[in-house]
């Protein structure tokens, strides 16, 4: 069974999957990979096969083998290739499911900019102190974009505070949130300021406390990069204001916001496209009849990709609204 489990990992690595899922389905288990922004079926296993594989991974991750119902978390470094993070939970029938998150080294998460000028826009914004925010759905490459952007700057002291860590980068000081022992975003940010970092990467702004901490760090003269859940670039500022952020303080520190998607390319690769707002446009009130969350520039860049035969017409239509 060890060979089957390791082959599963190797298959996932070959397609650069973000997650491996073993999920009970009737009298079988389904195996899926999460790749880019979709789940791809990999086949089925018998209950006995799936349970043996789950047990193997739990053993490697130092998780309780006798516990099948309560949620468990674990981790394992696989052959010095990739860091694996495990999560198990049992359903009401006692069937245990497993999700494996694959955390790749930064060098294996290279961002392929479809519009090269967009990389320059980000790099210019990073020359100033303040707050830069990234948005986009899960698997769109937000963390990779932040890490590679910071990595491209002149040598700086970088501190990352995430829940959980998603990319390995030995040159950055990476701290993982642990609410159970009082290590939340706010507490860690306050402690991190004493290390005098030049740049902060904050995994995600989910609540008012984290938003205030990020803004405070930016106001104190740091460059802060973080992510926010929003359906489009126009919704990023609105999301922060709805959390209760002080608008005047936000105006003082916010440099740029973006929304991004990973697009499948005709050549089989993947490319990232950003929708970007900066300057006075950040706080413009945009009113459209169809609640459009993307700028006109987004459509223009998509059309250029289509005409350059980088993407298919189907991909163009799929990503037209973000």
GROMACS .gro file of C-alpha atoms in nm:
model
  322
    1UNK     CA    1   0.000   0.000   0.000
    2UNK     CA    2   0.297   0.229   0.057
    3UNK     CA    3   0.378   0.206  -0.317
    4UNK     CA    4   0.022   0.303  -0.414
    5UNK     CA    5   0.028   0.598  -0.173
    6UNK     CA    6   0.363   0.723  -0.303
    7UNK     CA    7   0.251   0.678  -0.664
    8UNK     CA    8  -0.050   0.893  -0.581
    9UNK     CA    9   0.187   1.163  -0.456
   10UNK     CA   10   0.409   1.136  -0.763
   11UNK     CA   11   0.109   1.167  -0.995
   12UNK     CA   12  -0.001   1.480  -0.809
   13UNK     CA   13   0.347   1.629  -0.831
   14UNK     CA   14   0.361   1.571  -1.207
   15UNK     CA   15   0.053   1.786  -1.265
   16UNK     CA   16   0.142   2.031  -0.986
   17UNK     CA   17  -0.182   1.961  -0.800
   18UNK     CA   18  -0.263   2.181  -0.503
   19UNK     CA   19  -0.466   1.919  -0.314
   20UNK     CA   20  -0.525   1.545  -0.312
   21UNK     CA   21  -0.864   1.435  -0.184
   22UNK     CA   22  -0.980   1.088  -0.074
   23UNK     CA   23  -1.354   1.112  -0.021
   24UNK     CA   24  -1.609   0.841   0.066
   25UNK     CA   25  -1.879   0.795  -0.196
   26UNK     CA   26  -2.133   0.520  -0.141
   27UNK     CA   27  -1.948   0.190  -0.111
   28UNK     CA   28  -1.626   0.334  -0.261
   29UNK     CA   29  -1.380   0.619  -0.224
   30UNK     CA   30  -1.321   0.878  -0.492
   31UNK     CA   31  -0.975   1.023  -0.553
   32UNK     CA   32  -0.953   1.381  -0.683
   33UNK     CA   33  -0.679   1.635  -0.753
   34UNK     CA   34  -0.742   2.008  -0.719
   35UNK     CA   35  -0.559   2.166  -1.015
   36UNK     CA   36  -0.575   2.537  -1.096
   37UNK     CA   37  -0.940   2.604  -1.009
   38UNK     CA   38  -1.109   2.271  -1.066
   39UNK     CA   39  -1.133   1.922  -0.919
   40UNK     CA   40  -1.011   1.646  -1.151
   41UNK     CA   41  -1.128   1.289  -1.093
   42UNK     CA   42  -0.842   1.039  -1.063
   43UNK     CA   43  -1.032   0.716  -1.007
   44UNK     CA   44  -1.191   0.510  -0.733
   45UNK     CA   45  -1.066   0.290  -0.448
   46UNK     CA   46  -1.233   0.026  -0.239
   47UNK     CA   47  -1.303   0.121   0.121
   48UNK     CA   48  -1.030  -0.117   0.234
   49UNK     CA   49  -0.772   0.033  -0.005
   50UNK     CA   50  -0.862   0.389   0.092
   51UNK     CA   51  -0.846   0.314   0.464
   52UNK     CA   52  -0.501   0.158   0.427
   53UNK     CA   53  -0.375   0.461   0.233
   54UNK     CA   54  -0.522   0.702   0.488
   55UNK     CA   55  -0.363   0.502   0.770
   56UNK     CA   56  -0.026   0.512   0.593
   57UNK     CA   57  -0.039   0.891   0.557
   58UNK     CA   58  -0.160   0.939   0.916
   59UNK     CA   59   0.133   0.733   1.040
   60UNK     CA   60   0.379   0.944   0.838
   61UNK     CA   61   0.216   1.264   0.965
   62UNK     CA   62   0.227   1.151   1.331
   63UNK     CA   63  -0.153   1.155   1.362
   64UNK     CA   64  -0.361   0.932   1.592
   65UNK     CA   65  -0.428   0.610   1.401
   66UNK     CA   66  -0.715   0.503   1.629
   67UNK     CA   67  -0.910   0.827   1.584
   68UNK     CA   68  -1.145   0.817   1.284
   69UNK     CA   69  -1.420   1.070   1.361
   70UNK     CA   70  -1.268   1.382   1.513
   71UNK     CA   71  -1.080   1.622   1.286
   72UNK     CA   72  -0.703   1.583   1.284
   73UNK     CA   73  -0.416   1.780   1.133
   74UNK     CA   74  -0.068   1.658   1.046
   75UNK     CA   75   0.236   1.725   0.828
   76UNK     CA   76   0.513   1.535   0.649
   77UNK     CA   77   0.807   1.635   0.430
   78UNK     CA   78   0.800   1.395   0.134
   79UNK     CA   79   1.148   1.300   0.010
   80UNK     CA   80   1.265   1.661   0.051
   81UNK     CA   81   1.048   1.741  -0.253
   82UNK     CA   82   0.734   1.893  -0.110
   83UNK     CA   83   0.584   1.970   0.229
   84UNK     CA   84   0.252   1.791   0.283
   85UNK     CA   85  -0.020   1.910   0.517
   86UNK     CA   86  -0.293   1.660   0.611
   87UNK     CA   87  -0.650   1.705   0.731
   88UNK     CA   88  -0.884   1.417   0.821
   89UNK     CA   89  -1.239   1.403   0.951
   90UNK     CA   90  -1.503   1.132   0.981
   91UNK     CA   91  -1.862   1.162   0.857
   92UNK     CA   92  -2.173   1.052   1.048
   93UNK     CA   93  -2.124   0.695   0.922
   94UNK     CA   94  -1.770   0.685   1.058
   95UNK     CA   95  -1.606   0.701   0.714
   96UNK     CA   96  -1.285   0.902   0.727
   97UNK     CA   97  -1.193   1.146   0.452
   98UNK     CA   98  -0.848   1.286   0.381
   99UNK     CA   99  -0.727   1.607   0.216
  100UNK     CA  100  -0.357   1.655   0.145
  101UNK     CA  101  -0.231   2.006   0.068
  102UNK     CA  102   0.095   2.009  -0.132
  103UNK     CA  103   0.321   2.300  -0.040
  104UNK     CA  104   0.585   2.350  -0.307
  105UNK     CA  105   0.913   2.543  -0.282
  106UNK     CA  106   0.889   2.895  -0.423
  107UNK     CA  107   1.103   2.803  -0.727
  108UNK     CA  108   0.830   2.560  -0.835
  109UNK     CA  109   0.552   2.820  -0.809
  110UNK     CA  110   0.681   3.056  -1.074
  111UNK     CA  111   0.422   3.304  -1.190
  112UNK     CA  112   0.382   3.331  -1.568
  113UNK     CA  113   0.260   3.687  -1.633
  114UNK     CA  114   0.040   3.698  -1.945
  115UNK     CA  115   0.082   4.077  -1.950
  116UNK     CA  116   0.447   4.154  -1.873
  117UNK     CA  117   0.372   4.519  -1.795
  118UNK     CA  118   0.166   4.408  -1.495
  119UNK     CA  119   0.477   4.275  -1.323
  120UNK     CA  120   0.637   4.620  -1.358
  121UNK     CA  121   0.327   4.784  -1.209
  122UNK     CA  122   0.358   4.567  -0.899
  123UNK     CA  123   0.732   4.624  -0.868
  124UNK     CA  124   0.685   5.001  -0.892
  125UNK     CA  125   0.417   4.994  -0.622
  126UNK     CA  126   0.653   4.799  -0.395
  127UNK     CA  127   0.908   5.081  -0.405
  128UNK     CA  128   0.679   5.271  -0.168
  129UNK     CA  129   0.572   5.186   0.183
  130UNK     CA  130   0.208   5.098   0.230
  131UNK     CA  131  -0.046   4.823   0.166
  132UNK     CA  132  -0.084   4.608  -0.146
  133UNK     CA  133  -0.378   4.368  -0.161
  134UNK     CA  134  -0.433   4.060  -0.375
  135UNK     CA  135  -0.770   3.891  -0.434
  136UNK     CA  136  -0.892   3.598  -0.636
  137UNK     CA  137  -1.041   3.253  -0.581
  138UNK     CA  138  -0.858   2.966  -0.412
  139UNK     CA  139  -0.585   2.828  -0.635
  140UNK     CA  140  -0.543   3.146  -0.840
  141UNK     CA  141  -0.183   3.193  -0.727
  142UNK     CA  142  -0.219   3.484  -0.483
  143UNK     CA  143   0.045   3.360  -0.240
  144UNK     CA  144   0.285   3.273  -0.523
  145UNK     CA  145   0.240   3.620  -0.668
  146UNK     CA  146   0.318   3.787  -0.334
  147UNK     CA  147   0.622   3.570  -0.264
  148UNK     CA  148   0.775   3.610  -0.608
  149UNK     CA  149   0.711   3.982  -0.612
  150UNK     CA  150   0.890   4.028  -0.280
  151UNK     CA  151   1.167   3.789  -0.387
  152UNK     CA  152   1.233   4.006  -0.694
  153UNK     CA  153   1.301   4.315  -0.483
  154UNK     CA  154   1.643   4.417  -0.352
  155UNK     CA  155   1.748   4.208  -0.053
  156UNK     CA  156   1.512   4.291   0.231
  157UNK     CA  157   1.418   4.138   0.563
  158UNK     CA  158   1.083   3.969   0.501
  159UNK     CA  159   0.847   3.828   0.761
  160UNK     CA  160   0.552   3.609   0.661
  161UNK     CA  161   0.255   3.546   0.890
  162UNK     CA  162   0.014   3.292   0.744
  163UNK     CA  163  -0.262   3.049   0.836
  164UNK     CA  164  -0.122   2.813   0.724
  165UNK     CA  165   0.215   2.850   0.549
  166UNK     CA  166   0.159   2.769   0.180
  167UNK     CA  167   0.505   2.807   0.023
  168UNK     CA  168   0.851   2.722   0.155
  169UNK     CA  169   1.104   3.004   0.130
  170UNK     CA  170   1.411   2.971   0.355
  171UNK     CA  171   1.517   3.334   0.301
  172UNK     CA  172   1.194   3.460   0.462
  173UNK     CA  173   1.107   3.434   0.830
  174UNK     CA  174   0.782   3.237   0.816
  175UNK     CA  175   0.547   3.217   1.115
  176UNK     CA  176   0.229   3.013   1.126
  177UNK     CA  177  -0.086   3.127   1.305
  178UNK     CA  178  -0.198   2.905   1.593
  179UNK     CA  179  -0.511   3.039   1.760
  180UNK     CA  180  -0.510   2.759   2.019
  181UNK     CA  181  -0.198   2.899   2.185
  182UNK     CA  182  -0.284   3.265   2.134
  183UNK     CA  183  -0.075   3.314   1.820
  184UNK     CA  184  -0.331   3.495   1.607
  185UNK     CA  185  -0.255   3.744   1.331
  186UNK     CA  186  -0.284   4.049   1.557
  187UNK     CA  187  -0.057   3.909   1.829
  188UNK     CA  188   0.203   3.789   1.582
  189UNK     CA  189   0.207   4.119   1.395
  190UNK     CA  190   0.269   4.311   1.716
  191UNK     CA  191   0.554   4.077   1.809
  192UNK     CA  192   0.693   4.081   1.456
  193UNK     CA  193   0.732   4.461   1.458
  194UNK     CA  194   1.009   4.417   1.714
  195UNK     CA  195   1.211   4.225   1.454
  196UNK     CA  196   1.216   4.539   1.235
  197UNK     CA  197   1.130   4.366   0.904
  198UNK     CA  198   1.122   4.572   0.587
  199UNK     CA  199   0.829   4.379   0.440
  200UNK     CA  200   0.536   4.187   0.582
  201UNK     CA  201   0.342   3.918   0.399
  202UNK     CA  202   0.013   3.849   0.575
  203UNK     CA  203  -0.168   3.539   0.454
  204UNK     CA  204  -0.520   3.674   0.461
  205UNK     CA  205  -0.724   3.960   0.606
  206UNK     CA  206  -1.036   3.788   0.741
  207UNK     CA  207  -1.157   4.020   1.017
  208UNK     CA  208  -1.134   4.374   1.150
  209UNK     CA  209  -0.855   4.294   1.398
  210UNK     CA  210  -0.625   4.160   1.126
  211UNK     CA  211  -0.715   4.448   0.892
  212UNK     CA  212  -0.631   4.703   1.162
  213UNK     CA  213  -0.302   4.529   1.238
  214UNK     CA  214  -0.204   4.530   0.869
  215UNK     CA  215  -0.292   4.899   0.832
  216UNK     CA  216  -0.102   4.985   1.151
  217UNK     CA  217   0.207   4.807   1.017
  218UNK     CA  218   0.176   5.000   0.690
  219UNK     CA  219   0.126   5.331   0.873
  220UNK     CA  220   0.443   5.264   1.074
  221UNK     CA  221   0.652   5.262   0.758
  222UNK     CA  222   0.645   4.904   0.636
  223UNK     CA  223   0.548   4.750   0.304
  224UNK     CA  224   0.261   4.508   0.370
  225UNK     CA  225   0.125   4.255   0.121
  226UNK     CA  226  -0.187   4.054   0.197
  227UNK     CA  227  -0.491   3.885   0.046
  228UNK     CA  228  -0.862   3.958   0.076
  229UNK     CA  229  -1.156   3.749  -0.036
  230UNK     CA  230  -1.352   3.951  -0.294
  231UNK     CA  231  -1.540   3.863  -0.615
  232UNK     CA  232  -1.356   4.124  -0.819
  233UNK     CA  233  -1.112   4.412  -0.802
  234UNK     CA  234  -1.384   4.671  -0.735
  235UNK     CA  235  -1.501   4.474  -0.432
  236UNK     CA  236  -1.168   4.471  -0.244
  237UNK     CA  237  -1.193   4.816  -0.084
  238UNK     CA  238  -1.564   4.763  -0.019
  239UNK     CA  239  -1.480   4.439   0.162
  240UNK     CA  240  -1.239   4.618   0.397
  241UNK     CA  241  -1.481   4.900   0.466
  242UNK     CA  242  -1.753   4.647   0.545
  243UNK     CA  243  -1.519   4.491   0.802
  244UNK     CA  244  -1.513   4.829   0.975
  245UNK     CA  245  -1.178   4.968   0.859
  246UNK     CA  246  -1.128   5.343   0.897
  247UNK     CA  247  -1.154   5.484   0.544
  248UNK     CA  248  -0.914   5.772   0.606
  249UNK     CA  249  -0.642   5.538   0.735
  250UNK     CA  250  -0.699   5.304   0.442
  251UNK     CA  251  -0.662   5.593   0.198
  252UNK     CA  252  -0.330   5.685   0.360
  253UNK     CA  253  -0.169   5.343   0.310
  254UNK     CA  254  -0.338   5.162   0.021
  255UNK     CA  255  -0.111   5.154  -0.284
  256UNK     CA  256  -0.271   4.897  -0.512
  257UNK     CA  257  -0.535   4.623  -0.522
  258UNK     CA  258  -0.561   4.338  -0.770
  259UNK     CA  259  -0.779   4.045  -0.867
  260UNK     CA  260  -0.621   3.751  -1.046
  261UNK     CA  261  -0.702   3.426  -1.224
  262UNK     CA  262  -0.487   3.142  -1.351
  263UNK     CA  263  -0.580   3.077  -1.715
  264UNK     CA  264  -0.520   2.749  -1.899
  265UNK     CA  265  -0.318   2.828  -2.212
  266UNK     CA  266  -0.336   2.660  -2.552
  267UNK     CA  267   0.025   2.540  -2.517
  268UNK     CA  268  -0.070   2.344  -2.204
  269UNK     CA  269   0.087   2.588  -1.957
  270UNK     CA  270  -0.087   2.825  -1.717
  271UNK     CA  271  -0.071   3.203  -1.713
  272UNK     CA  272  -0.186   3.457  -1.460
  273UNK     CA  273  -0.386   3.764  -1.554
  274UNK     CA  274  -0.445   4.052  -1.313
  275UNK     CA  275  -0.710   4.320  -1.289
  276UNK     CA  276  -0.542   4.614  -1.117
  277UNK     CA  277  -0.656   4.936  -0.949
  278UNK     CA  278  -0.426   5.201  -0.805
  279UNK     CA  279  -0.415   5.571  -0.728
  280UNK     CA  280  -0.737   5.770  -0.739
  281UNK     CA  281  -0.927   5.479  -0.895
  282UNK     CA  282  -0.902   5.282  -0.569
  283UNK     CA  283  -1.184   5.471  -0.405
  284UNK     CA  284  -1.398   5.557  -0.705
  285UNK     CA  285  -1.757   5.444  -0.668
  286UNK     CA  286  -1.837   5.223  -0.966
  287UNK     CA  287  -2.203   5.166  -1.046
  288UNK     CA  288  -2.303   4.925  -1.323
  289UNK     CA  289  -2.633   4.766  -1.412
  290UNK     CA  290  -2.499   4.411  -1.392
  291UNK     CA  291  -2.292   4.458  -1.073
  292UNK     CA  292  -1.975   4.420  -1.275
  293UNK     CA  293  -1.672   4.366  -1.053
  294UNK     CA  294  -1.404   4.380  -1.324
  295UNK     CA  295  -1.256   4.679  -1.508
  296UNK     CA  296  -1.279   4.732  -1.883
  297UNK     CA  297  -0.904   4.672  -1.892
  298UNK     CA  298  -0.964   4.311  -1.786
  299UNK     CA  299  -1.173   4.245  -2.096
  300UNK     CA  300  -0.920   4.422  -2.317
  301UNK     CA  301  -0.632   4.206  -2.191
  302UNK     CA  302  -0.839   3.890  -2.229
  303UNK     CA  303  -0.917   3.987  -2.590
  304UNK     CA  304  -0.545   4.040  -2.657
  305UNK     CA  305  -0.472   3.691  -2.521
  306UNK     CA  306  -0.745   3.548  -2.743
  307UNK     CA  307  -0.622   3.724  -3.057
  308UNK     CA  308  -0.264   3.619  -2.979
  309UNK     CA  309  -0.393   3.260  -2.966
  310UNK     CA  310  -0.277   3.215  -2.608
  311UNK     CA  311  -0.624   3.111  -2.491
  312UNK     CA  312  -0.928   2.952  -2.652
  313UNK     CA  313  -1.261   3.123  -2.712
  314UNK     CA  314  -1.410   2.901  -2.443
  315UNK     CA  315  -1.151   3.019  -2.191
  316UNK     CA  316  -1.220   3.380  -2.291
  317UNK     CA  317  -1.591   3.342  -2.221
  318UNK     CA  318  -1.531   3.151  -1.897
  319UNK     CA  319  -1.310   3.421  -1.744
  320UNK     CA  320  -1.479   3.727  -1.896
  321UNK     CA  321  -1.648   3.824  -1.570
  322UNK     CA  322  -1.356   3.726  -1.351
   0.00000   0.00000   0.00000
